[in-house]
Coordinates of C-alpha atoms in Angstrom, one line a residue:
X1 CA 122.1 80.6 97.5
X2 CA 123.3 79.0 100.1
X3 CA 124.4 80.7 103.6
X4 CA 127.8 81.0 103.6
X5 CA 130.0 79.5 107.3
X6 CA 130.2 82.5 109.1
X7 CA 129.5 84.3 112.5
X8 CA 126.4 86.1 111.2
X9 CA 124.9 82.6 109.5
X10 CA 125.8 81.1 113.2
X11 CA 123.8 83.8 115.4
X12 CA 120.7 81.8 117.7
X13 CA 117.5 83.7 115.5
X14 CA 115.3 85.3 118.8
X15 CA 113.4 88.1 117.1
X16 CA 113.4 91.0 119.1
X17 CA 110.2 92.0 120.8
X18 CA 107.3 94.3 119.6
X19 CA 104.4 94.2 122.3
X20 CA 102.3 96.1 120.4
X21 CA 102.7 94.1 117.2
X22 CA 102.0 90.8 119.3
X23 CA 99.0 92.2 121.6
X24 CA 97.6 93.5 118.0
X25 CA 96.7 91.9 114.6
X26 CA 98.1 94.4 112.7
X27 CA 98.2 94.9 108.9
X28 CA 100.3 95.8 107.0
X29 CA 103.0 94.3 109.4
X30 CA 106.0 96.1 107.6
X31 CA 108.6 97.9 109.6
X32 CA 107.7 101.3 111.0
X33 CA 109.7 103.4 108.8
X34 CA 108.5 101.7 105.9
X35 CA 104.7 102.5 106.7
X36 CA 105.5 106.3 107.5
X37 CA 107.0 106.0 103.9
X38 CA 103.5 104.7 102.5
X39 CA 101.8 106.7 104.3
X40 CA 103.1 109.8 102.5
X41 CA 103.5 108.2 99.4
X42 CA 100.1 106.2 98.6
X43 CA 100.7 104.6 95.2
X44 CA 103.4 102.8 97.0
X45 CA 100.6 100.8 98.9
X46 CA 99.8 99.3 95.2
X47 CA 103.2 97.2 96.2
X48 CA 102.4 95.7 98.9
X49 CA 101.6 91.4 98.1
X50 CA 99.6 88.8 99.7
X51 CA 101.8 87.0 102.5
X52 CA 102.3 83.7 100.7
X53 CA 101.8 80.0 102.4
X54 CA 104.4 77.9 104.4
X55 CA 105.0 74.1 102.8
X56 CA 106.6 71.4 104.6
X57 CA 107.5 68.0 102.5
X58 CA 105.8 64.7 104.1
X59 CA 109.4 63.2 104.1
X60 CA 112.0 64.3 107.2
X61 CA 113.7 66.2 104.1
X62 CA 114.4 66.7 100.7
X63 CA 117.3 67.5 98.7
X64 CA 117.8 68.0 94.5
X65 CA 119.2 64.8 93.8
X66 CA 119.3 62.4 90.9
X67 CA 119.0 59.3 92.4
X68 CA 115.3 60.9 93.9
X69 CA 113.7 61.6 90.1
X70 CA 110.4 61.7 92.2
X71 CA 110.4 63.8 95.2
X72 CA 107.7 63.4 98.1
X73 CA 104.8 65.6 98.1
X74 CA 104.2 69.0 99.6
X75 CA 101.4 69.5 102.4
X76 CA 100.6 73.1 103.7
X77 CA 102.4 73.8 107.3
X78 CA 100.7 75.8 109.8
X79 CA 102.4 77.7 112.2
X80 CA 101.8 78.1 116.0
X81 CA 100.7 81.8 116.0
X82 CA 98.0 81.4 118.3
X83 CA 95.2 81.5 116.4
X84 CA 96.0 84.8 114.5
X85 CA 95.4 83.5 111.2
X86 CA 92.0 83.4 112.2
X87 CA 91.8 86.8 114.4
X88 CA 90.3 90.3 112.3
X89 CA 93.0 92.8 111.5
X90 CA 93.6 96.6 112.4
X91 CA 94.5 98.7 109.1
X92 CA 97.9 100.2 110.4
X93 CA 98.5 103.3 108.1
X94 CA 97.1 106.6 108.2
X95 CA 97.6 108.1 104.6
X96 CA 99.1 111.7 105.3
X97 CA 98.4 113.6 102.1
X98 CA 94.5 112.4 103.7
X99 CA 94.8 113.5 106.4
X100 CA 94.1 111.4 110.0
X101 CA 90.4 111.7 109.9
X102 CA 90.1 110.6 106.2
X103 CA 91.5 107.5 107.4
X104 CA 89.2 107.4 110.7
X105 CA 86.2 107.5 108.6
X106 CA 87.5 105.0 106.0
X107 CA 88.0 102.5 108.7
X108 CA 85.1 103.2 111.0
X109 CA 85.0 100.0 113.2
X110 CA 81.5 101.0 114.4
X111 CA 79.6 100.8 111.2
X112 CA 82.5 98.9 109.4
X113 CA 83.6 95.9 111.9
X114 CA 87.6 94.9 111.7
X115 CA 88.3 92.6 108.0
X116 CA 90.1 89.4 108.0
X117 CA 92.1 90.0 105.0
X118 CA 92.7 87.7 102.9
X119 CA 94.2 89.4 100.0
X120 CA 95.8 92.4 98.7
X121 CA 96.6 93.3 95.2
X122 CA 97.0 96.4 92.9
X123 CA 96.4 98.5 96.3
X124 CA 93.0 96.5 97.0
X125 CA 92.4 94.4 100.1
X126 CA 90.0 91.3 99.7
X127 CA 88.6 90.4 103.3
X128 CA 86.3 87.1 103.4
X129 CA 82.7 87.2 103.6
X130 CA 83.2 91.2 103.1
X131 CA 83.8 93.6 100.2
X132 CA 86.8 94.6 98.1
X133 CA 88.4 97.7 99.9
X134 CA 90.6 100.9 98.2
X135 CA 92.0 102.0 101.5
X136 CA 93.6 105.1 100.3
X137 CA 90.3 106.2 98.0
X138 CA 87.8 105.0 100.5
X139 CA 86.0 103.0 97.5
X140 CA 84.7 99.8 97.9
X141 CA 83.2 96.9 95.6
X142 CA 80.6 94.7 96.9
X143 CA 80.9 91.1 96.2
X144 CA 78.7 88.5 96.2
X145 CA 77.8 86.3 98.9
X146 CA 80.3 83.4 99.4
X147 CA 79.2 79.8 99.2
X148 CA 80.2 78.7 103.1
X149 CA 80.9 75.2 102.0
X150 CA 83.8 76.2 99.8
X151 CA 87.3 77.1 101.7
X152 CA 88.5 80.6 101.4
X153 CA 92.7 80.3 101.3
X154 CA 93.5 83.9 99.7
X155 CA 92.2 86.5 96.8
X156 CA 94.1 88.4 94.4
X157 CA 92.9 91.1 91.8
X158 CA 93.9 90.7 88.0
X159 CA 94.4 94.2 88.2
X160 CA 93.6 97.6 89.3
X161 CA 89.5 98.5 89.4
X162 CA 90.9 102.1 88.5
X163 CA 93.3 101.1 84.9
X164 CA 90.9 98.4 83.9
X165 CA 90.3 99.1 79.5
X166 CA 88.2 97.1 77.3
X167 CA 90.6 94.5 76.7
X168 CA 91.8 94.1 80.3
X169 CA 89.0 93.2 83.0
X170 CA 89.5 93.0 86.6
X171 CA 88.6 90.0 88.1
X172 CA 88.6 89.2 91.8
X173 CA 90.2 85.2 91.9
X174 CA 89.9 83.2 95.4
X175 CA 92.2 79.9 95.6
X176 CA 90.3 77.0 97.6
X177 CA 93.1 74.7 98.3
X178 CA 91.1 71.8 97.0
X179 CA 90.4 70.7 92.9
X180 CA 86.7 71.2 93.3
X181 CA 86.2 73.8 93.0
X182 CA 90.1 74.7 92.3
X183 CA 89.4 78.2 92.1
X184 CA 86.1 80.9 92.2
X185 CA 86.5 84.4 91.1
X186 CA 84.2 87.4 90.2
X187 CA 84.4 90.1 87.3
X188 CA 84.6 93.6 89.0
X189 CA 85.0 95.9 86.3
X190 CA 84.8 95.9 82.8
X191 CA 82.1 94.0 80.2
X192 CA 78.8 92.5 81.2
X193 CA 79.0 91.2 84.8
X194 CA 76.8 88.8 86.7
X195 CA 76.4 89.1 90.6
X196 CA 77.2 85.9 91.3
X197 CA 80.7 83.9 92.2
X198 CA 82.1 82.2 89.5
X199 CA 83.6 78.3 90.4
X200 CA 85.9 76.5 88.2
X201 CA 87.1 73.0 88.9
X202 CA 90.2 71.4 87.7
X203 CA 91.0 68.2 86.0
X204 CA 93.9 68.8 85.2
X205 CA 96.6 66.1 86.8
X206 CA 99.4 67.6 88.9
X207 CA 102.6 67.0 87.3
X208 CA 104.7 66.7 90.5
X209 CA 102.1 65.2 92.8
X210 CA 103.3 61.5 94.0
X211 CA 100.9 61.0 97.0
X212 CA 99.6 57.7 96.9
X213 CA 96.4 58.5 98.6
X214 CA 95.2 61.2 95.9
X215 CA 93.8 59.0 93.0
X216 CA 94.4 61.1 90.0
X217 CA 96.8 64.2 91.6
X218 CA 94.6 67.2 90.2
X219 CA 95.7 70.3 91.1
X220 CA 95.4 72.3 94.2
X221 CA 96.2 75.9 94.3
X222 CA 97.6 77.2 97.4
X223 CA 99.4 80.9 95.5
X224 CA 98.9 83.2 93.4
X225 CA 99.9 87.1 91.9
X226 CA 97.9 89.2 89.4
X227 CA 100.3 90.2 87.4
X228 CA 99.2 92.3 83.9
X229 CA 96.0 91.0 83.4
X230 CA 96.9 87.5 84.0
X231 CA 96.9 85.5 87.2
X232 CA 100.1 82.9 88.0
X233 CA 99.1 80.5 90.3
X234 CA 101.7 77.5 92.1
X235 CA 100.0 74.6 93.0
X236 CA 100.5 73.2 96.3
X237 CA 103.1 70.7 94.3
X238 CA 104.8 73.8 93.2
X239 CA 103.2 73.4 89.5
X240 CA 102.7 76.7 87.8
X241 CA 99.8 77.6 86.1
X242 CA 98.1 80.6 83.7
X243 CA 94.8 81.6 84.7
X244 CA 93.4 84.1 82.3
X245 CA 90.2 85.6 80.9
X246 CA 88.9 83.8 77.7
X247 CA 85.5 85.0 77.0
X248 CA 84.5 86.5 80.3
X249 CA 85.7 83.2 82.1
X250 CA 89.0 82.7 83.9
X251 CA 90.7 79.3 82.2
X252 CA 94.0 77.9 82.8
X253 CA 95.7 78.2 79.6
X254 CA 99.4 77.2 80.2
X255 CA 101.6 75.3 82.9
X256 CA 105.2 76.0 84.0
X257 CA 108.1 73.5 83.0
X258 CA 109.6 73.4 86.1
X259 CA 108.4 72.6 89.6
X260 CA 108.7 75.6 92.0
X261 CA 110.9 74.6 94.9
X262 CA 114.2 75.3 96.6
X263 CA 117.4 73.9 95.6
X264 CA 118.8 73.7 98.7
X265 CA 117.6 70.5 101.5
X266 CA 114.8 71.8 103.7
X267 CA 111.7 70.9 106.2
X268 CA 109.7 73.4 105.8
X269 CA 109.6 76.7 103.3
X270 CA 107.8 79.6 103.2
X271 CA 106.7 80.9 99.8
X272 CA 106.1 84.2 98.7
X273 CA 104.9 85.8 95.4
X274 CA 106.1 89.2 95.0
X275 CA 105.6 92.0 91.6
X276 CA 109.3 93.7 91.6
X277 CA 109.1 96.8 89.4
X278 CA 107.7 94.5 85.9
X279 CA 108.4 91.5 87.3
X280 CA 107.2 88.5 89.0
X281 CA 109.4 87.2 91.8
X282 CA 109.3 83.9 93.7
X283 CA 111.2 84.2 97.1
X284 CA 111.4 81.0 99.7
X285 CA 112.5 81.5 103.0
X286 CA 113.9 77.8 103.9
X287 CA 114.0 76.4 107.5
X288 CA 116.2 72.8 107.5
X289 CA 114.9 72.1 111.0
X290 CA 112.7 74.7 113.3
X291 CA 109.9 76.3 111.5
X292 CA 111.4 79.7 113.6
X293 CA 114.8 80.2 111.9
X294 CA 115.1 80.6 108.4
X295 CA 118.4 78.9 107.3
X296 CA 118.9 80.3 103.9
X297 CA 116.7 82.4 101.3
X298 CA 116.6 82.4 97.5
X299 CA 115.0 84.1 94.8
X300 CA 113.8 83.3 91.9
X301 CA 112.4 85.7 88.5
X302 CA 109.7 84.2 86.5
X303 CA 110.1 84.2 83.0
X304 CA 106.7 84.9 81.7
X305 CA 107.3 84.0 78.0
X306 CA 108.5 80.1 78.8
X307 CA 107.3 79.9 82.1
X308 CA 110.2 78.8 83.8
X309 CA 112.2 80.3 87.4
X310 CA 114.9 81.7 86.9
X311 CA 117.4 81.8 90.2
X312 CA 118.6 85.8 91.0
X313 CA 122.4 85.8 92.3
X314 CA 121.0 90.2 92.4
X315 CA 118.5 92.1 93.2
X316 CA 120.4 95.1 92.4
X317 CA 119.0 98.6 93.7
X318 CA 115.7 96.3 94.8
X319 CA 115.1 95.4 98.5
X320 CA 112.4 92.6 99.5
X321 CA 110.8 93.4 102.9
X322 CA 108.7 90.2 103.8
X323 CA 106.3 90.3 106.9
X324 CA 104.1 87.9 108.1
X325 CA 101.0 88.9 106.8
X326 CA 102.1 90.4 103.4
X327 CA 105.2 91.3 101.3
X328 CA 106.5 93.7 99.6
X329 CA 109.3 95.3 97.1
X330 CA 111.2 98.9 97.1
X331 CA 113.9 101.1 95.9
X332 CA 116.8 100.8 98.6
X333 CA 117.8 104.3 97.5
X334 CA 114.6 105.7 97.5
X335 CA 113.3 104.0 100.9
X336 CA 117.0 104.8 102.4
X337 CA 117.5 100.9 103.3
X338 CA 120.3 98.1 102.3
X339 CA 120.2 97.3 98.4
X340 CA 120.1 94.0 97.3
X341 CA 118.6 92.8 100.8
X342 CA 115.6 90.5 101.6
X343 CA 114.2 91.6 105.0
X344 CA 111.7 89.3 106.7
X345 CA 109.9 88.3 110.2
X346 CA 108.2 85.6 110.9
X347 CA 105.5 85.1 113.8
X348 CA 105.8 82.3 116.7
X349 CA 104.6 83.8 119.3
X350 CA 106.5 87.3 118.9
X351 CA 107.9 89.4 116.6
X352 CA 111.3 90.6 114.7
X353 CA 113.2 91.5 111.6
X354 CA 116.2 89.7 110.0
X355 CA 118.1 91.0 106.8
X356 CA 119.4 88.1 104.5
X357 CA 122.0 89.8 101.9
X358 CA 122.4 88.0 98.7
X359 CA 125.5 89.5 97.7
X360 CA 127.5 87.7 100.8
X361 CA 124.7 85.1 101.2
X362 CA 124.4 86.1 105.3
X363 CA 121.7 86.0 107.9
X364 CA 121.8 89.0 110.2
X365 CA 119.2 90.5 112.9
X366 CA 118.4 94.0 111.3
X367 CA 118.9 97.0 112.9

């Protein structure tokens, strides 16, 4: 999907200022419009996706070619954002059917202090070192305490607490970024539960990992979506894996045939996870030089069955809206945007919206 030579694929990306975005660490950063939207409608929050990681390759660049069979490895790019990452977020919608002082006491910063998060799935937000949050039921979950020498990259939920059975468990799962442990998760709901974190390593060797300076290339998981039970998680080589419940203890059961990256040359790419409707999406907004423009986008549609990417010239009536702290998929007719649009921000210092359209493969600032 590349961008196609035009006027709109030419335009000098400076994203359009939002003071009170930028002087506030504000989740979910979605547009305006779109939060009034959730904010009447609640079960759309249950949409709304962790905000994915940003890879850069260790060579100057990297593009599909044959006379390359083994491409350079991936390492995970942080951006300048002034230590945000790192800085507690402000819950920024007030549910309307609620009312506003449902939503004051739900998020009482004097006897609750502002979360971190770290992951939201199913409508449930993970924040570290804290508990699992239902911000438009006020429930919560307490989990156990963390082990502080293990990293905490991002959580996802198997499913939703609330449409748990007996043959589908909820299970909190935290990605480490490192092979030992590779992963720790945490049985919310359903069956015999301990209250104790979980850790699983992994020996399992990373198909597309050629670093010289890892031994034996086991895998790192740097992404991940809950997605019917299951739990897909890319490696940071951009190897898929299955993670899913066999006898009350999350395995990895399966890996994906083909490695997770763009197809067109790049520096950097962000990655983002996304459920669309009953599917799983992979979207990568791909920079070729400055980590600040996004040069082209393309989307990919997993096919659960063989585990292989599939690349989307449509997303038909479907509109990705991609902030920089989460992610997100609607009806364009039923939100009232652009069809067949990926919307997306990314944060350097300030804030602003651009519209990629897949049918005419064009970058645009959006209105």
């Amino acid at each position: 999907m590349g961008l196609k030579e035009n006027k709109e694929s030419k335009i000098k990306q400076v994203p359009l200022s939002n003071k009170e975005a930028n002087s506030q660490n504000l989740w979910p950063d979605l547009p305006q419009q779109l939060l009034h939207l959730i904010a009447r409608e609640s079960t759309s929050f249950r949409n709304i996706c962790y905000k994915g990681v940003t890879k850069s390759w260790r060579a100057e660049s990297y593009r599909c070619s044959s006379r390359n069979p083994t491409p350079p490895w991936l390492q995970v790019f942080f951006h300048d954002n002034k230590g945000a990452d790192k800085q507690p977020h402000i819950f920024n919608i007030a549910f309307k059917q609620l009312g506003f002082w449902y939503w004051k006491r739900c998020w009482d910063f004097d006897r609750y202090p502002k979360l971190h998060f770290l992951g939201s799935s199913h409508g449930i937000l993970v924040a570290k070192g804290h508990d699992v949050w239902d911000p438009v039921g006020g429930s919560r979950w307490r989990l156990p305490p963390w082990d502080s020498r293990d990293p905490f990259i991002c959580a996802f939920l198997s499913a939703s607490p609330w449409q748990y059975t007996l043959k589908m468990e909820c299970f909190v799962l935290v990605l480490t970024g490192i092979s030992h442990p590779a992963f720790v998760f945490y049985q919310i709901c359903g069956g015999w539960k301990k209250h104790a974190w979980i850790k699983a390593d992994c020996t399992i060797v990373d198909p597309n990992c050629s670093n010289p300076s890892e031994r034996r290339h086991f895998m790192r998981f740097t992404n991940a979506i809950g997605f019917k039970g299951k739990f897909y998680a890319l490696s940071l080589q951009g190897t898929l894996a299955v993670i899913e419940n066999i006898d009350s203890h999350l395995r990895i059961t399966a890996l994906g045939k083909k490695r997770a990256i763009p197809s067109d040359s790049s520096l950097h790419f962000r990655e983002l996870m996304v459920e669309s409707g009953e599917e799983v999406l992979l979207v990568f907004l791909i920079s070729k030089a400055s980590s600040t423009i996004v040069d082209s986008v393309e989307v990919y549609q997993l096919d659960v069955d063989d585990l292989t990417w599939i690349k989307m010239e449509s997303l038909g009536d479907r509109t990705l809206f991609l902030g920089s702290n989460c992610c997100m998929s609607v009806s364009a007719s039923k939100v009232g945007c652009k069809r067949d649009c990926v919307y997306y921000t990314h944060r350097s210092g300030d804030y602003g919206w651009w519209v990629y359209d897949l049918d005419k493969a064009t970058i645009s600032p959006a209105s």
